[in-house]
PDB file of N, CA and C in Angstrom:
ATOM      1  N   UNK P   1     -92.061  67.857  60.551  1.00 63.00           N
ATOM      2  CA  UNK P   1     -92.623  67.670  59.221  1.00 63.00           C
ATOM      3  C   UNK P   1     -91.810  66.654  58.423  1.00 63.00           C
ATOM      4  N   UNK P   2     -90.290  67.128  58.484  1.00 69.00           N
ATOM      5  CA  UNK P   2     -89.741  65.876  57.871  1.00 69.00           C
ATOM      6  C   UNK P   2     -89.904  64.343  58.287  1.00 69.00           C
ATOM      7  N   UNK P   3     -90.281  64.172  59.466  1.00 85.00           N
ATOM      8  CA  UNK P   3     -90.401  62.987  60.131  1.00 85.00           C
ATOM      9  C   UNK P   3     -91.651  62.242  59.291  1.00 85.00           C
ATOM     10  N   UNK P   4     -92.683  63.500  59.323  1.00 87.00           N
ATOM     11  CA  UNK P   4     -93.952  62.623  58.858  1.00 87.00           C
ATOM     12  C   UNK P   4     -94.101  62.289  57.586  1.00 87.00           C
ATOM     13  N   UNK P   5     -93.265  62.965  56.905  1.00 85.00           N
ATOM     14  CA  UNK P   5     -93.355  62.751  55.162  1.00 85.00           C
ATOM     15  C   UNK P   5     -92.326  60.928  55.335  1.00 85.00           C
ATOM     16  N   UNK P   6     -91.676  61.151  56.043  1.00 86.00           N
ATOM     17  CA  UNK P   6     -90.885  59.369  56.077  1.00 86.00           C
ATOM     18  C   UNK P   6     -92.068  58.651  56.589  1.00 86.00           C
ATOM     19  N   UNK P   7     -92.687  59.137  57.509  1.00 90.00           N
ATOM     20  CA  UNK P   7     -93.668  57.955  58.070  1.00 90.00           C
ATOM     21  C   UNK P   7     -94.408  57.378  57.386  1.00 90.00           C
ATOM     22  N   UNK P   8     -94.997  58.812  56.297  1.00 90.00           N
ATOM     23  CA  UNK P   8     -95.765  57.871  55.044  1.00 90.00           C
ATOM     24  C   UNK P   8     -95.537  57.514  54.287  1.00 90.00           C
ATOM     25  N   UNK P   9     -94.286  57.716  53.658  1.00 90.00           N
ATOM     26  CA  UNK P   9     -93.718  56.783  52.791  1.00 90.00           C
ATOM     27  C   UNK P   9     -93.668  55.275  53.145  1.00 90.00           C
ATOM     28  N   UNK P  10     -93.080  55.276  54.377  1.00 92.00           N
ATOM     29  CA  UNK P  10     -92.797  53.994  54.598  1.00 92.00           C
ATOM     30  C   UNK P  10     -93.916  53.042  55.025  1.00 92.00           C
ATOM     31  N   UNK P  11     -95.001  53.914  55.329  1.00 93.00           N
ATOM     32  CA  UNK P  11     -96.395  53.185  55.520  1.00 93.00           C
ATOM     33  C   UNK P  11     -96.823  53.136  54.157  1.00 93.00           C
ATOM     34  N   UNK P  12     -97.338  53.841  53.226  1.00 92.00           N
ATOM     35  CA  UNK P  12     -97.662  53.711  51.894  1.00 92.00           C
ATOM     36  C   UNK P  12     -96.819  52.142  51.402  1.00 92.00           C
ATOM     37  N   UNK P  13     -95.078  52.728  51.279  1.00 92.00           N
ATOM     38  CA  UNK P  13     -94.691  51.359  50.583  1.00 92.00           C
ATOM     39  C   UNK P  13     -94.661  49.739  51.691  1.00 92.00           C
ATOM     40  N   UNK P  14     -94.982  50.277  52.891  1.00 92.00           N
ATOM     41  CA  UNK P  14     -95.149  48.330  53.656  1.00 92.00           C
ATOM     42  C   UNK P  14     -96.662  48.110  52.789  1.00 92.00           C
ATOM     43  N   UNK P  15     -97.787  48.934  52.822  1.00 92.00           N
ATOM     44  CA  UNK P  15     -99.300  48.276  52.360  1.00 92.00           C
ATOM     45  C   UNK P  15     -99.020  47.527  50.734  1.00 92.00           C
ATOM     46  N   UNK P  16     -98.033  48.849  49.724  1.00 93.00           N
ATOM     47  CA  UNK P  16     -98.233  48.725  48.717  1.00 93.00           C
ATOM     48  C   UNK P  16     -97.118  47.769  48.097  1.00 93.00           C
ATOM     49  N   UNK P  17     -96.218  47.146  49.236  1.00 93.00           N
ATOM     50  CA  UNK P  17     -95.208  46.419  48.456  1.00 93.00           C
ATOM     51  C   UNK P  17     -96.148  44.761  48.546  1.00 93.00           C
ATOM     52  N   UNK P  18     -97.085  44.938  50.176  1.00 93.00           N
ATOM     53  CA  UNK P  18     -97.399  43.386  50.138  1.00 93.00           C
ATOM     54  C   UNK P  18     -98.204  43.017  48.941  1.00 93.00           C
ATOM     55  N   UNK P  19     -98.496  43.817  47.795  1.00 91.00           N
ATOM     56  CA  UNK P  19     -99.236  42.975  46.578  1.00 91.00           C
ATOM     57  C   UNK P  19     -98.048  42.476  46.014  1.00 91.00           C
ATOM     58  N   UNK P  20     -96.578  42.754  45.822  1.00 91.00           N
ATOM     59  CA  UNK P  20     -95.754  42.153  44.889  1.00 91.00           C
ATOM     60  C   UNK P  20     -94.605  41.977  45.856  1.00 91.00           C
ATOM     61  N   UNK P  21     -94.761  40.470  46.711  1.00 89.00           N
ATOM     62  CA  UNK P  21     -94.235  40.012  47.783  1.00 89.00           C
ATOM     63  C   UNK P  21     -93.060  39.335  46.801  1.00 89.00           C
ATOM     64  N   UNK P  22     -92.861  39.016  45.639  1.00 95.00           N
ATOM     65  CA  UNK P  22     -91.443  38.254  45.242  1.00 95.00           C
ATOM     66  C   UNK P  22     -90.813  39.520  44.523  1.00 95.00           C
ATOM     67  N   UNK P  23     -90.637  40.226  44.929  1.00 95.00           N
ATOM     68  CA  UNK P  23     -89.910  41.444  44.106  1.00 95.00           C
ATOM     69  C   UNK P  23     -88.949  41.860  45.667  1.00 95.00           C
ATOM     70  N   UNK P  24     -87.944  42.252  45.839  1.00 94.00           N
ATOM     71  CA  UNK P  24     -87.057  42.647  46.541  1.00 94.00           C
ATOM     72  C   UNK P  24     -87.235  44.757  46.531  1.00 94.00           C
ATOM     73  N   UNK P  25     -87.470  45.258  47.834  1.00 92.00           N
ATOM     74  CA  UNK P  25     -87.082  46.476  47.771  1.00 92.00           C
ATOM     75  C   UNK P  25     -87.027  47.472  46.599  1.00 92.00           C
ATOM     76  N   UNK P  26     -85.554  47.381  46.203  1.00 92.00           N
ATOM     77  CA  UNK P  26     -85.040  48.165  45.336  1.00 92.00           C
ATOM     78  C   UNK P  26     -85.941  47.738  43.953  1.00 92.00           C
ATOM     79  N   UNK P  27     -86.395  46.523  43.849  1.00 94.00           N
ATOM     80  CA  UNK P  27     -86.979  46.167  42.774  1.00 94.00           C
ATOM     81  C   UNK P  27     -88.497  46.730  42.533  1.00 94.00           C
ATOM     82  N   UNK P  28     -89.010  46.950  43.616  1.00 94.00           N
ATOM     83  CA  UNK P  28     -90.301  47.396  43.714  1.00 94.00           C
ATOM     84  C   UNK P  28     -90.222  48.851  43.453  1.00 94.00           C
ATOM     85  N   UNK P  29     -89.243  49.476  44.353  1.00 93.00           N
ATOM     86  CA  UNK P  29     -89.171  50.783  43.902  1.00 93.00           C
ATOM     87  C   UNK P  29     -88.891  51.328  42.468  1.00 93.00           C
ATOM     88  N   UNK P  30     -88.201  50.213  42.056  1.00 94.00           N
ATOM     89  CA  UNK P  30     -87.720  50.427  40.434  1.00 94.00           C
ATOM     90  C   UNK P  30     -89.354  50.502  39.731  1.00 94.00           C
ATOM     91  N   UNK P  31     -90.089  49.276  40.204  1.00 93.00           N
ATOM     92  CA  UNK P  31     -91.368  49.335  39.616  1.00 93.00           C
ATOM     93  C   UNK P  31     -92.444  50.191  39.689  1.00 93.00           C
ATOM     94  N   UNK P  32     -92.880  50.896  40.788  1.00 93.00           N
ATOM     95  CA  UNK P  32     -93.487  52.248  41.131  1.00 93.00           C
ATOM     96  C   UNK P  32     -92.577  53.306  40.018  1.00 93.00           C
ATOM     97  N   UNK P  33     -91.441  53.585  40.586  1.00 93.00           N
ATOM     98  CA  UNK P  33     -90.926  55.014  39.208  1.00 93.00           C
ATOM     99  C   UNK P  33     -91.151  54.822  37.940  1.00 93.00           C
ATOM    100  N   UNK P  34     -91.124  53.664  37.824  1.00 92.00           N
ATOM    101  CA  UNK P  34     -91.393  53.021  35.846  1.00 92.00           C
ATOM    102  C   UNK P  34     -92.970  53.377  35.815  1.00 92.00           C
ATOM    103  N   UNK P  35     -93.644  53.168  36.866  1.00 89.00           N
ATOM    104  CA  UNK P  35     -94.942  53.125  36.504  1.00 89.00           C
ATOM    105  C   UNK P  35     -95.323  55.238  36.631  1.00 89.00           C
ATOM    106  N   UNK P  36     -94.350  55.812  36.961  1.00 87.00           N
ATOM    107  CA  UNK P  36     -94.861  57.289  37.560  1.00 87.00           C
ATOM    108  C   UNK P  36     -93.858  57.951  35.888  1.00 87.00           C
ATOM    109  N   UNK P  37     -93.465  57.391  35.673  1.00 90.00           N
ATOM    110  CA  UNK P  37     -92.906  57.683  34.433  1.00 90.00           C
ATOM    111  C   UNK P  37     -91.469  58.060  34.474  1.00 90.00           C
ATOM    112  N   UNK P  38     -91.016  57.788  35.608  1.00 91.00           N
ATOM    113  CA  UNK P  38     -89.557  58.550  35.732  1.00 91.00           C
ATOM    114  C   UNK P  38     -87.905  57.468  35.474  1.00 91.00           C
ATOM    115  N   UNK P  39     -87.588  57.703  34.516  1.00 89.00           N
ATOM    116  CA  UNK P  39     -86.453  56.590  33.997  1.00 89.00           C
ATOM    117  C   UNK P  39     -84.958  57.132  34.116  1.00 89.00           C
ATOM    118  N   UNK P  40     -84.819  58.110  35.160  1.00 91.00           N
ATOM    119  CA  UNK P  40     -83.563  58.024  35.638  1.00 91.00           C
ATOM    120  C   UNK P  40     -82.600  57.595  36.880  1.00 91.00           C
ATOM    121  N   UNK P  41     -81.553  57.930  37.117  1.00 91.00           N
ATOM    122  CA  UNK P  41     -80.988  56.908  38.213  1.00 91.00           C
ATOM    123  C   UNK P  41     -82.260  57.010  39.495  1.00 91.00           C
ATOM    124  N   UNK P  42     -82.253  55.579  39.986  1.00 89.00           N
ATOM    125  CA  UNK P  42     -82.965  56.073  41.316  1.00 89.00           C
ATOM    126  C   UNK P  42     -82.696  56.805  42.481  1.00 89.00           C
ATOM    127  N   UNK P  43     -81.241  57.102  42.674  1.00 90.00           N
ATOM    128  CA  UNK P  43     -80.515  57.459  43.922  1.00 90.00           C
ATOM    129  C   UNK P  43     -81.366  59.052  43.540  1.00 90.00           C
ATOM    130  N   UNK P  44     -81.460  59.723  42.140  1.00 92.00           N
ATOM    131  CA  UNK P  44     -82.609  61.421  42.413  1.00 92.00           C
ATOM    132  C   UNK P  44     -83.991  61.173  42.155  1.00 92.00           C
ATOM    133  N   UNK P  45     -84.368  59.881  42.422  1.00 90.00           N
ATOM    134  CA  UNK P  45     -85.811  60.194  42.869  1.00 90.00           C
ATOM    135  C   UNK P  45     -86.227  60.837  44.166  1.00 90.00           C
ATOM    136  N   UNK P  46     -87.072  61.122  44.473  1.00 90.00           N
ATOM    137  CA  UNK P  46     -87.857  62.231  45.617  1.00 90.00           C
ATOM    138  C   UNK P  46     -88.712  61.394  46.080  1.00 90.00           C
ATOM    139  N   UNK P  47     -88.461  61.259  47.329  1.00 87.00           N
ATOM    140  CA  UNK P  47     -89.482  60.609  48.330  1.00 87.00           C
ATOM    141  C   UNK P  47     -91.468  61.421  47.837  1.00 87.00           C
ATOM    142  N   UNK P  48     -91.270  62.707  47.546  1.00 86.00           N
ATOM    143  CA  UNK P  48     -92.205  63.192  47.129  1.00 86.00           C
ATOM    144  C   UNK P  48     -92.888  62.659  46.056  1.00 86.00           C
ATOM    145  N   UNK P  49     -91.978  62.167  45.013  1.00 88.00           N
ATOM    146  CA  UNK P  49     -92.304  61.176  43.379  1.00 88.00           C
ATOM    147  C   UNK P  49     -93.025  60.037  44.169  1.00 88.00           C
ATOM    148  N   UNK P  50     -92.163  59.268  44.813  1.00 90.00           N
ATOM    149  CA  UNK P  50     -93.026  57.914  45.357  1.00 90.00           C
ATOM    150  C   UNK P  50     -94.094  57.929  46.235  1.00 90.00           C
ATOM    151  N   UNK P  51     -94.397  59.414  47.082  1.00 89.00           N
ATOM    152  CA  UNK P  51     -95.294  59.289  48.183  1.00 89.00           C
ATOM    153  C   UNK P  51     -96.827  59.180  46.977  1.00 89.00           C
ATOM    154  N   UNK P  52     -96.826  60.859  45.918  1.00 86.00           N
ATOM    155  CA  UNK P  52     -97.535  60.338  45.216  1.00 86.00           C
ATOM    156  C   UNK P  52     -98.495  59.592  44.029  1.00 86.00           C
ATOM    157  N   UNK P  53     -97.336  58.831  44.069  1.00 89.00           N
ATOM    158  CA  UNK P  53     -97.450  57.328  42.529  1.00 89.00           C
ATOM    159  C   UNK P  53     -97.951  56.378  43.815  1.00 89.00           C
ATOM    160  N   UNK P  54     -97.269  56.649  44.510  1.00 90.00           N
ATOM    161  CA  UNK P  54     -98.064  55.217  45.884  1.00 90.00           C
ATOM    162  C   UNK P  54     -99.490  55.686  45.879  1.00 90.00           C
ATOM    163  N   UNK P  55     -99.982  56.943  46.138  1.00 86.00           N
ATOM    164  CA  UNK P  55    -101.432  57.333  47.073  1.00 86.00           C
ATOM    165  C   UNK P  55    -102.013  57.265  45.796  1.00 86.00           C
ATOM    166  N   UNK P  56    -101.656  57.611  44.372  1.00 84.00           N
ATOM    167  CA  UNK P  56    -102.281  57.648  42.861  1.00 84.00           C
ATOM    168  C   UNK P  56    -102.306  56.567  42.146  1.00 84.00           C
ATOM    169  N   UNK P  57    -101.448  55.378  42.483  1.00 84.00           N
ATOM    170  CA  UNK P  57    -101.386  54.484  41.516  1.00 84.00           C
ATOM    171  C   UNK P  57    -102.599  53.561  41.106  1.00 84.00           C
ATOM    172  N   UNK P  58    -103.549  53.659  42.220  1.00 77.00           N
ATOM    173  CA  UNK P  58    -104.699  52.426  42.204  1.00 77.00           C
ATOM    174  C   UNK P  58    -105.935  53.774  41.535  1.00 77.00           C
ATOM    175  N   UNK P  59    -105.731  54.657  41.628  1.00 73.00           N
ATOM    176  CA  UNK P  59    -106.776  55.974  41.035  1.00 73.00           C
ATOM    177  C   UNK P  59    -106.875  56.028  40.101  1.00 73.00           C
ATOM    178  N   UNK P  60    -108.462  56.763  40.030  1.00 71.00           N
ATOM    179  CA  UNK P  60    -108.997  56.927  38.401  1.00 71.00           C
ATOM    180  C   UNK P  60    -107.909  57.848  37.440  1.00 71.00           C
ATOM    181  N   UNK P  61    -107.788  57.823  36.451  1.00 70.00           N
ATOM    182  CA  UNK P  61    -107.088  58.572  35.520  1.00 70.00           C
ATOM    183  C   UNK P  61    -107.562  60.193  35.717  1.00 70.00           C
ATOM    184  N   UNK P  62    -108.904  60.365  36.278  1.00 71.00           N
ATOM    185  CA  UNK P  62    -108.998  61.755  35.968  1.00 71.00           C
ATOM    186  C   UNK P  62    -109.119  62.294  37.959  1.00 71.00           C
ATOM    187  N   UNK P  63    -108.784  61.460  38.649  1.00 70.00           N
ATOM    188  CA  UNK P  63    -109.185  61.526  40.376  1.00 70.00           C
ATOM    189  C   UNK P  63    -108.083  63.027  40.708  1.00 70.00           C
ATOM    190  N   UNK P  64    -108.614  63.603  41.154  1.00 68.00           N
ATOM    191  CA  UNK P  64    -107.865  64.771  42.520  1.00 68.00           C
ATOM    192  C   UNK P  64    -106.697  64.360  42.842  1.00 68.00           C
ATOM    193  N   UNK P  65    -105.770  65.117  42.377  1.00 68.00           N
ATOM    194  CA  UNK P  65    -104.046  64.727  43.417  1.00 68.00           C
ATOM    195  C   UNK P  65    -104.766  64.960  44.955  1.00 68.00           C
ATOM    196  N   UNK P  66    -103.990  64.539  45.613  1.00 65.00           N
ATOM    197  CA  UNK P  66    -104.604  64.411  47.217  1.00 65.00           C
ATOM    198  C   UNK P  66    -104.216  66.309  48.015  1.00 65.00           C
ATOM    199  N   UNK P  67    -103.219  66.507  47.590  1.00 64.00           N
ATOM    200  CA  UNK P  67    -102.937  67.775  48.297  1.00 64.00           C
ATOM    201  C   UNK P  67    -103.322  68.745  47.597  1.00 64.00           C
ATOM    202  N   UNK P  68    -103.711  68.632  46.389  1.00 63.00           N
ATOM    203  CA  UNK P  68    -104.761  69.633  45.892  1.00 63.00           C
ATOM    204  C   UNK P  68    -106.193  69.539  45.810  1.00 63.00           C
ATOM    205  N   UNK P  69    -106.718  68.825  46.060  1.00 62.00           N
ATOM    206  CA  UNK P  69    -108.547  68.067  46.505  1.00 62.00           C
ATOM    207  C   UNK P  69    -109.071  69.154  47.802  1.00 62.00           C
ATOM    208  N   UNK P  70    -108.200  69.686  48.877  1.00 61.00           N
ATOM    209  CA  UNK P  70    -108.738  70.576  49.327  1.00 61.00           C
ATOM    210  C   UNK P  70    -108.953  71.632  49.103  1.00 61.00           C
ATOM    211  N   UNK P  71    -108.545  72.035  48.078  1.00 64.00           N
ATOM    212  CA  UNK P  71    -109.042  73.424  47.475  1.00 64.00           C
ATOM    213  C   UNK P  71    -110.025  73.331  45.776  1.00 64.00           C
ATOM    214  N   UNK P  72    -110.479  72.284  45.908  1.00 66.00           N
ATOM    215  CA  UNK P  72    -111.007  72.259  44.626  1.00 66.00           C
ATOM    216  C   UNK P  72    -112.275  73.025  45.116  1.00 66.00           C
ATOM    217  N   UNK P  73    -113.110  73.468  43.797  1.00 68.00           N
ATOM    218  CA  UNK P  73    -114.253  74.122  43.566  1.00 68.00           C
ATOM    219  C   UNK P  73    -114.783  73.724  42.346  1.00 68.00           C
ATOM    220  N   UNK P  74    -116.159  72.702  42.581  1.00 74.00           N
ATOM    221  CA  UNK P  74    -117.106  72.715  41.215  1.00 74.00           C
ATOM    222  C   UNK P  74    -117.122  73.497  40.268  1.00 74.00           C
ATOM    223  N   UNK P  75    -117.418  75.328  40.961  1.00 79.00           N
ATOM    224  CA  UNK P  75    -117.501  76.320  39.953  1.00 79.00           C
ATOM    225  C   UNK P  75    -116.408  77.428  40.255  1.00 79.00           C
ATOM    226  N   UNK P  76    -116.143  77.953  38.426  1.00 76.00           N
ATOM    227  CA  UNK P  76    -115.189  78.199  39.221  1.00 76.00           C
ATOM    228  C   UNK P  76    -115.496  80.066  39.278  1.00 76.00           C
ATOM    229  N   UNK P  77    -116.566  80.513  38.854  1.00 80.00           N
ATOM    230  CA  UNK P  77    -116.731  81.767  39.992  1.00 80.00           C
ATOM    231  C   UNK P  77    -116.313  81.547  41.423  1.00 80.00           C
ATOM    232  N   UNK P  78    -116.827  80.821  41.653  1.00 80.00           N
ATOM    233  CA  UNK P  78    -116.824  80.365  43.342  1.00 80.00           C
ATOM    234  C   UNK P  78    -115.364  80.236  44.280  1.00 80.00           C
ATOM    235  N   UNK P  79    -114.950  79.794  42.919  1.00 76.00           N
ATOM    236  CA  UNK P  79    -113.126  79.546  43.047  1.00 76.00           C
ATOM    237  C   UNK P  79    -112.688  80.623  43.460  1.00 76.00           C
ATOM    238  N   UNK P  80    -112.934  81.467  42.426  1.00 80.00           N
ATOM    239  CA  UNK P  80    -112.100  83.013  41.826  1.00 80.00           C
ATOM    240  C   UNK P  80    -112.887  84.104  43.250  1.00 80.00           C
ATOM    241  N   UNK P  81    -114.135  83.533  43.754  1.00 82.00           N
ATOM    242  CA  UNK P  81    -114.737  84.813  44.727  1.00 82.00           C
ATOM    243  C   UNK P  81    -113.532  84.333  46.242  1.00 82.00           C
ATOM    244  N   UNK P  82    -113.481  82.945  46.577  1.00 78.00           N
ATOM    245  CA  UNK P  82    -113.013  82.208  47.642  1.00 78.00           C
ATOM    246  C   UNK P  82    -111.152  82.838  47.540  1.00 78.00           C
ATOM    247  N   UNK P  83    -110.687  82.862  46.162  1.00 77.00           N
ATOM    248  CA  UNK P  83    -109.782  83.042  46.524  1.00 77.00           C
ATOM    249  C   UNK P  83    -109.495  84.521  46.582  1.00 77.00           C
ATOM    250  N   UNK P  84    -110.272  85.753  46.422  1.00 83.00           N
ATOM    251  CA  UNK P  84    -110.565  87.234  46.668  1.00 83.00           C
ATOM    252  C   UNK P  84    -110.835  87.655  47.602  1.00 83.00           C
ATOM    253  N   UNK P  85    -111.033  85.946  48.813  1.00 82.00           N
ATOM    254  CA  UNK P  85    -111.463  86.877  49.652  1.00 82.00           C
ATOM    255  C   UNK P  85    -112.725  87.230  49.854  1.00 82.00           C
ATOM    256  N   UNK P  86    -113.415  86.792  49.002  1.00 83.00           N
ATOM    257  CA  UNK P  86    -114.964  87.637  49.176  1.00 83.00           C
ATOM    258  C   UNK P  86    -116.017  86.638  49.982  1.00 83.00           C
ATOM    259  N   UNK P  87    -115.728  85.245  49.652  1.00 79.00           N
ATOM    260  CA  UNK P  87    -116.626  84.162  50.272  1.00 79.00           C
ATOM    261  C   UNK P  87    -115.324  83.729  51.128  1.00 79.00           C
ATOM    262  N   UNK P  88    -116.231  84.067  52.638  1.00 76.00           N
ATOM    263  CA  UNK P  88    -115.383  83.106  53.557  1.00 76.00           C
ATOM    264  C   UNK P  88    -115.755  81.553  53.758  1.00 76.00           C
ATOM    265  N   UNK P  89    -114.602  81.302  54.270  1.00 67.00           N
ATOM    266  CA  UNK P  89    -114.892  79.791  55.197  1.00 67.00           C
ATOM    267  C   UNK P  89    -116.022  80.109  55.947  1.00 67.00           C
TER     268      UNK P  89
END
């Protein structure tokens, strides 16, 4: 698991650095956290912060975080029966 959370990071930031090809690394990363809102040292940012400001940054303001989109429900009886237990998969 730890392996794959690096894999996508580092796939996320090769796609998402080639739009801002004169910026160096550390500089880009500086620019993703500025944009996720986070203004402290970078050495405690979380690979987790950047995986998703990378997968969110081009998204609508009101779009599904990605690891919560599989459990969404239109209604939310439907929610509240699914998570009771009462409506299966």
């Amino acid at each position: 698991m730890k392996y794959q959370r690096h894999n996508e990071l580092i796939e996320l930031l090769s796609a998402a650095w080639l739009t801002a090809p004169d910026l160096n690394l550390l500089q880009f990363i500086q620019q993703i956290a500025c944009e996720a809102g986070y203004n402290e040292n970078l050495a405690d940012l979380t690979d987790d912060a950047l995986i998703y400001q990378l997968k969110m940054r081009d998204a609508a303001s009101d779009a599904a975080i990605p690891g919560l989109k599989k459990d969404y429900e239109n209604d939310f009886k439907t929610a509240l029966l699914r998570a009771r237990g009462v409506i299966k998969e």
